Every structure is written in structure tokens, then in C-alpha cells.
């Protein structure tokens, strides 16, 4: 399949959050302009110097892309536009932003460059909690940034929240949800904290110095998120994502449907021509590789048909619409039940899976036991 989505990674941040294990660097003193040169060179190498076919989604993530200056942002969007011309009227073009890193000048540059969706990393509206997880903004800055973005013409804004954070209680999360819902945004993502190696939180946990909510408390938090979102008219279309009608993240659905996508930048992961790859995470190795006219791959491998089928089922079950039986058959030439019938029957008996002639989906109970369900489809 021809990729119809593009991911571009900007690895720079104002500071490092205590939970983050992404390929990121504090922006001060970094070779930002040289990195933009390298991004353009990687796109040239990957696309053999020619623009790609029509794409339907572009996502610029990080890091914090909006730590770029207005001039650097303009250059970035020009590079993206050069290799991925904006031919589609319904293109979804998202840029991630942190509160306090957007202003009218930069937002105008983004609008002129085709950006029509913002993903804002709020995480919480509790100032004490924001400080504890290493964020460099407060609740007021979140609201101010949304006001600026709206006045600049952005009317498709997503807000990221986190739960299961150190010291967070159900009541604190409820206050954050209340503040979020008052904003009337189009999309909300709510992710449980995952402790990753090479983070401050991991080090603190290893030393017994990180006080996290219990599993039962985290479960209660997740159910609270789902309840409050539903009561306010948001549809849960994926395990961690909620939207008003018509504002689902089309880019992320590319991942969940296991469709191919281009990816560029330090640490970026892509899936093209049946090959999954990961770029190097170091800035200097990345820049040096493209200077030598080499794709900056740290790892790549051809995805087997069996793994491709497994990924299609596991990722597809994250969505409430489930796995389309028709798309599965069109893609692999076999029926879903012929490959996974025994697993599906077992999970149906447990009450975790349901199916009809169109799709296979998680039940309400299955949604809470998702990892157990997904494991059944891994050889």
C-alpha cells in the first residue's frame, strides 16, 4: 500500500519531563538549523528526490515542535510542503505544541503552512502536579495558549492528559477533567503513566522513592475519564482517545489500522514498502548519516505476513470500531475467522470480544482487559 500519512519528528524541548523517554533534547545550544537541513536531506533520500503521492495526514511531533522560532517553523513547513504537496482539501495537518510555546506570529506561520490541527500537551490542570512531573507550564498557561490558538483561527484542537501520576488522586483528576470540559475542545487524549527506562521517574522508582496510585486507583481514574467524556458528548473511539463527532485523529487511525506511513527525523519509526524501521536517536549520528547520503536507520526489517496480520488485529482492536473483516480479507486474501477463529471463540466465551459480519471488537469488559486480549493474537 502507498503511504498516505507522514510523521516528522522535532526532538527539541524547553526542558526534559521526568517521565519522557522519547528522542528529545533540551533546545538550548542545539544545532536546530542543521537539523532542519538534515530533515530535508532525509526526505530527499527517502523519496529519491521527488515529491510523494497525495497524503491525507501529516503529523509533526516531538519533542516540542513549537519551540522552533517562527522563521524555523516557516522553513520546516516549507520543507514538508516541498516533498508532500498539500493537494487534498481534506488534509489533516497536526502540529504538537506545549502551553506557552505558541504566539500569534508563529501560529499565523503554521496556518499559512497548511497546519489545521493542534495537539496541546496539558497533562494536568493541577499546578503542583505539573511541577512534580517536570512540566514547565501551569494551568493558566494552558488556557491562555488555547485562547491564542483559537484567535489565530484554529478550531480543531486536541488536549493531552495523563493519569496514574505520582501523588495524583481521583479527585485531582476530576478537577482536571472539569477544567478540560469547560474549554469545549474537539478532542481529548488521556494516557496512563508508563514508567520507562532512562527517565528520572524510573530511577526514583528503582530507589523506592516514587509514590504511584494503586492499580485499583488507576482503574478508577480511567473509568472516571470515560464517564466524564461520555457525559459531555465525547465519543471514545479508541482506548485512550475521545472526540466530538467528526474530529477523530485521522493520523493516529493510520497507526491503529496498521497502514504504512512515512517517518522522518531523530528516533522516528516508520512503515513503508512492508519494512518497519527506526532512525538513530542521536542528533550527531543522524545529521552525519544524511550528510553522507545514507538513510539514518538504526534498525529495519521486512515484516512477515504473519506479523502483519497480528499487528492488524492487535492495533485494530484498540479502536472501538474494531477490526474490519472486509479490510482484513482484502489485505491478506483470507478471512479473519479462518486465521484466528479459535482465539476469537475463546475470547467471546470470556466476554471480552464480540463480532458480527462487519467487524470484531472489544466488549466493555474486554476494553479493561485489552492487554490480555492482545496477547492471545501474538504467536
XYZ file of C-alpha atoms in Angstrom:
379
model
C 0.000 0.000 0.000
C 1.174 3.505 -0.767
C 1.691 5.524 2.441
C -0.859 8.281 2.850
C 0.431 9.626 6.163
C 3.622 11.414 7.227
C 5.259 11.767 10.627
C 8.024 14.346 11.207
C 9.931 14.389 14.494
C 11.227 17.597 16.072
C 13.302 16.451 19.073
C 13.730 19.769 20.883
C 12.119 20.816 24.174
C 12.489 23.676 26.614
C 13.232 21.130 29.359
C 13.008 17.390 29.907
C 9.926 15.949 31.619
C 10.516 13.365 34.329
C 8.565 10.615 32.511
C 9.688 11.145 28.914
C 11.715 8.523 27.044
C 11.248 9.941 23.543
C 14.223 11.018 21.447
C 14.357 14.566 22.794
C 16.951 17.195 23.653
C 16.830 20.468 25.535
C 16.809 23.033 22.742
C 19.374 25.461 24.179
C 22.651 25.165 22.291
C 21.397 22.535 19.848
C 22.013 22.712 16.055
C 18.385 23.353 15.156
C 19.054 24.758 11.684
C 21.438 21.921 10.859
C 18.716 19.510 11.964
C 16.235 21.098 9.562
C 18.837 20.701 6.804
C 19.113 17.033 7.725
C 15.345 16.550 7.674
C 15.215 17.897 4.144
C 18.105 15.654 3.130
C 16.404 12.583 4.607
C 13.189 13.317 2.728
C 15.204 13.747 -0.483
C 16.927 10.387 0.059
C 13.778 8.522 1.061
C 11.712 9.851 -1.831
C 14.595 9.745 -4.340
C 14.355 13.487 -4.794
C 10.732 13.514 -5.993
C 7.556 14.578 -4.186
C 5.425 11.770 -2.782
C 1.934 10.938 -3.917
C -1.057 12.538 -2.273
C -1.118 12.163 1.508
C -4.119 12.551 3.763
C -2.468 13.264 7.117
C 0.722 14.948 8.314
C 1.777 14.962 11.962
C 4.701 16.994 13.311
C 5.525 15.674 16.771
C 8.304 15.709 19.297
C 9.686 16.897 21.497
C 8.003 20.230 21.198
C 7.856 21.429 17.585
C 6.655 24.841 18.712
C 9.978 25.646 20.423
C 11.132 26.474 16.896
C 11.192 30.171 16.098
C 8.614 31.488 13.651
C 11.307 31.559 10.936
C 12.384 27.995 11.690
C 8.771 26.833 11.717
C 8.213 28.504 8.343
C 11.241 26.693 6.953
C 10.122 23.343 8.373
C 6.668 23.652 6.841
C 8.202 24.715 3.532
C 10.329 21.558 3.524
C 7.329 19.372 4.296
C 5.299 21.110 1.594
C 8.081 20.599 -0.947
C 8.052 16.813 -0.615
C 4.415 16.379 0.384
C 2.420 18.961 -1.598
C -0.901 19.845 0.010
C -3.148 18.666 -2.781
C -6.012 17.342 -0.706
C -8.764 19.639 0.512
C -9.376 17.333 3.476
C -5.743 17.052 4.593
C -5.368 16.750 8.371
C -2.146 18.546 9.313
C -1.325 18.384 13.025
C 1.468 20.021 14.986
C 2.149 19.196 18.627
C 2.597 22.150 20.963
C 3.295 22.784 24.607
C 1.479 25.521 26.522
C 3.450 28.727 26.477
C 5.298 27.997 23.225
C 2.757 29.453 20.803
C 2.093 33.071 19.856
C 0.126 34.795 17.123
C 3.133 35.177 14.822
C 4.097 31.523 14.981
C 0.503 30.350 14.706
C -0.004 32.517 11.614
C 3.055 30.907 10.039
C 1.596 27.489 10.836
C -1.778 28.355 9.324
C -0.102 29.681 6.182
C 1.908 26.451 6.007
C -1.223 24.303 5.940
C -1.465 23.311 9.602
C -5.108 22.957 10.640
C -4.940 20.943 13.872
C -3.089 21.476 17.160
C -2.291 18.847 19.767
C -1.577 20.579 23.062
C 0.235 18.754 25.873
C -1.538 19.930 29.023
C -1.249 16.663 31.052
C -2.992 18.204 34.083
C -4.610 21.359 35.413
C -3.107 20.894 38.859
C -0.094 23.204 39.216
C 1.504 21.165 41.993
C 1.258 18.022 39.902
C 2.612 19.737 36.790
C 5.680 20.810 38.733
C 6.113 17.303 40.161
C 6.243 15.679 36.708
C 8.684 18.234 35.327
C 6.405 20.349 33.145
C 7.353 23.995 32.593
C 3.848 25.451 32.380
C 0.926 25.978 34.737
C -2.818 25.622 34.298
C -3.319 29.282 33.382
C -0.801 28.961 30.547
C -2.814 26.093 29.062
C -5.922 28.250 28.883
C -4.001 31.232 27.521
C -2.432 29.104 24.771
C -5.823 27.754 23.737
C -7.239 31.282 23.615
C -4.353 32.419 21.395
C -4.736 29.408 19.109
C -8.471 29.961 18.755
C -7.998 33.629 17.952
C -5.429 32.598 15.325
C -8.072 30.506 13.563
C -7.505 27.017 14.967
C -10.785 25.235 15.589
C -9.534 21.655 15.750
C -7.572 21.394 18.990
C -6.703 18.251 20.923
C -5.642 18.225 24.562
C -3.394 15.541 26.077
C -3.993 14.492 29.677
C -2.245 11.951 31.903
C -3.471 9.884 34.838
C -1.807 7.485 37.247
C 0.742 10.194 38.076
C 2.751 10.303 41.332
C 0.633 11.881 44.050
C -2.419 12.151 41.800
C -5.790 11.289 43.315
C -9.142 10.616 41.709
C -10.403 13.984 42.974
C -7.424 15.830 41.480
C -8.057 14.120 38.145
C -11.745 15.009 38.350
C -10.830 18.677 38.758
C -8.604 18.440 35.675
C -11.407 16.841 33.690
C -13.799 19.590 34.798
C -11.334 22.257 33.650
C -10.820 20.415 30.370
C -14.504 20.088 29.600
C -15.110 23.796 30.249
C -12.823 24.536 27.290
C -15.138 22.809 24.828
C -12.306 21.404 22.710
C -12.796 18.986 19.856
C -10.559 16.136 21.020
C -9.077 14.805 24.270
C -6.455 12.093 24.781
C -5.951 10.573 28.239
C -2.955 8.308 28.768
C -1.911 6.310 31.795
C 1.620 6.979 33.000
C 4.064 4.289 31.920
C 7.419 4.218 33.666
C 10.142 3.967 31.028
C 13.817 3.228 31.490
C 16.250 6.129 31.105
C 13.869 8.540 32.820
C 14.037 10.254 36.184
C 10.842 8.512 37.262
C 12.415 5.122 36.524
C 15.423 5.964 38.699
C 13.174 7.138 41.512
C 11.028 4.017 41.259
C 14.095 1.778 41.432
C 15.087 3.572 44.643
C 11.598 3.226 46.105
C 11.106 6.984 46.016
C 8.152 7.195 43.603
C 4.672 7.019 45.102
C 2.217 5.934 42.418
C -1.534 5.291 42.613
C -2.542 1.682 43.139
C -3.884 -0.426 40.276
C -7.385 -0.029 41.682
C -6.985 3.752 41.834
C -5.683 3.869 38.276
C -8.645 1.759 37.146
C -10.993 4.192 38.899
C -9.255 7.101 37.170
C -9.675 5.502 33.750
C -13.344 4.839 34.359
C -13.793 8.414 35.555
C -12.251 9.739 32.340
C -14.578 7.593 30.260
C -17.627 8.605 32.270
C -16.935 12.342 32.200
C -16.135 12.306 28.491
C -19.308 10.395 27.624
C -21.484 12.687 29.748
C -20.125 15.660 27.797
C -20.796 14.222 24.354
C -17.328 12.883 23.517
C -17.145 9.517 21.783
C -14.457 7.103 22.908
C -13.237 5.904 19.523
C -10.003 4.341 20.829
C -8.735 3.061 24.169
C -7.263 6.438 25.186
C -8.909 8.892 22.787
C -12.178 10.815 22.824
C -13.624 13.250 20.305
C -16.644 15.162 19.230
C -18.248 13.769 16.106
C -16.007 14.195 13.060
C -12.880 15.210 14.994
C -11.251 11.805 15.433
C -7.495 11.825 14.809
C -7.195 10.501 11.283
C -3.416 10.321 11.538
C -3.485 8.045 14.565
C -6.024 5.834 12.848
C -3.312 5.143 10.282
C -1.293 3.506 13.055
C -4.234 1.623 14.544
C -5.243 0.242 11.151
C -1.652 -0.870 10.617
C -1.350 1.126 7.428
C 2.031 2.308 6.056
C 3.365 5.779 6.776
C 6.433 7.871 6.132
C 8.543 8.963 9.102
C 11.448 11.388 9.298
C 13.763 12.670 11.998
C 15.754 11.526 15.007
C 14.286 8.406 16.581
C 11.341 8.322 14.150
C 9.667 4.964 13.446
C 8.157 4.338 10.013
C 6.475 1.620 7.951
C 6.918 1.714 4.164
C 7.125 -0.945 1.451
C 6.457 -3.658 4.020
C 9.506 -2.606 6.052
C 9.429 -1.253 9.597
C 12.339 0.964 10.562
C 13.676 3.092 13.386
C 16.012 6.021 12.887
C 19.044 6.658 15.079
C 18.302 8.584 18.268
C 21.439 10.729 18.372
C 21.463 14.175 16.769
C 25.060 13.992 15.542
C 24.784 10.469 14.032
C 21.512 11.468 12.364
C 22.957 14.620 10.791
C 26.153 12.824 9.798
C 24.297 9.967 8.114
C 22.325 12.169 5.759
C 25.430 14.264 5.023
C 26.943 11.014 3.777
C 23.776 10.420 1.735
C 22.731 7.477 3.894
C 19.278 6.937 5.352
C 19.787 7.302 9.125
C 18.478 3.872 10.083
C 19.273 2.270 13.431
C 17.174 -0.786 12.604
C 14.905 -2.063 9.869
C 13.308 -5.364 8.933
C 10.836 -6.822 6.494
C 7.526 -7.527 8.177
C 6.362 -11.095 7.654
C 2.812 -11.775 6.539
C 2.097 -13.449 9.886
C 3.351 -10.457 11.889
C 1.440 -8.099 9.615
C -1.785 -9.964 10.353
C -1.073 -9.961 14.094
C -0.389 -6.225 14.089
C -3.552 -5.552 12.117
C -5.662 -7.352 14.720
C -3.897 -6.076 17.857
C -3.786 -2.443 16.765
C -7.273 -2.562 15.268
C -8.792 -3.830 18.495
C -7.635 -0.629 20.206
C -10.377 1.163 18.275
C -13.986 0.812 19.352
C -14.921 0.117 15.727
C -12.644 -2.913 15.918
C -11.064 -4.841 13.081
C -12.909 -4.687 9.778
C -13.391 -8.219 8.452
C -13.697 -6.880 4.908
C -10.448 -4.883 5.052
C -8.653 -7.856 6.589
C -9.788 -10.147 3.774
C -8.945 -7.587 1.087
C -5.480 -7.114 2.539
C -4.499 -10.719 3.236
C -6.738 -12.786 0.969
C -8.113 -14.864 3.849
C -10.959 -14.414 6.273
C -10.197 -13.228 9.785
C -12.063 -16.168 11.323
C -10.047 -18.671 9.281
C -6.830 -17.368 10.855
C -7.920 -16.501 14.395
C -11.217 -18.333 14.832
C -10.098 -20.334 17.872
C -8.754 -17.249 19.657
C -11.874 -15.295 18.854
C -14.137 -18.029 20.165
C -12.177 -18.284 23.427
C -12.302 -14.517 23.954
C -16.014 -14.393 23.147
C -16.646 -17.021 25.818
C -14.766 -14.863 28.319
C -16.972 -11.927 27.347
C -14.029 -9.885 26.074
C -14.753 -9.947 22.352
C -17.808 -9.594 20.157
C -18.212 -9.906 16.410
C -20.649 -9.624 13.557
C -20.343 -9.838 9.783
C -18.577 -6.446 9.622
C -16.056 -6.394 12.458
C -14.517 -7.908 15.560
C -14.493 -5.600 18.600
C -13.648 -5.456 22.265
C -16.589 -5.590 24.634
C -16.869 -3.237 27.587
C -15.162 -5.860 29.721
C -12.583 -6.561 27.029
C -11.644 -2.895 26.938
C -10.441 -3.168 30.528
C -8.503 -6.362 29.799
C -7.065 -5.184 26.499
C -3.501 -6.391 27.060
C -4.752 -9.877 27.906
C -6.797 -9.888 24.700
C -3.933 -8.608 22.541
C -1.571 -11.277 23.899
C -3.820 -14.035 22.503
C -3.019 -12.913 18.962
C 0.763 -12.968 19.357
C 2.476 -16.189 18.398
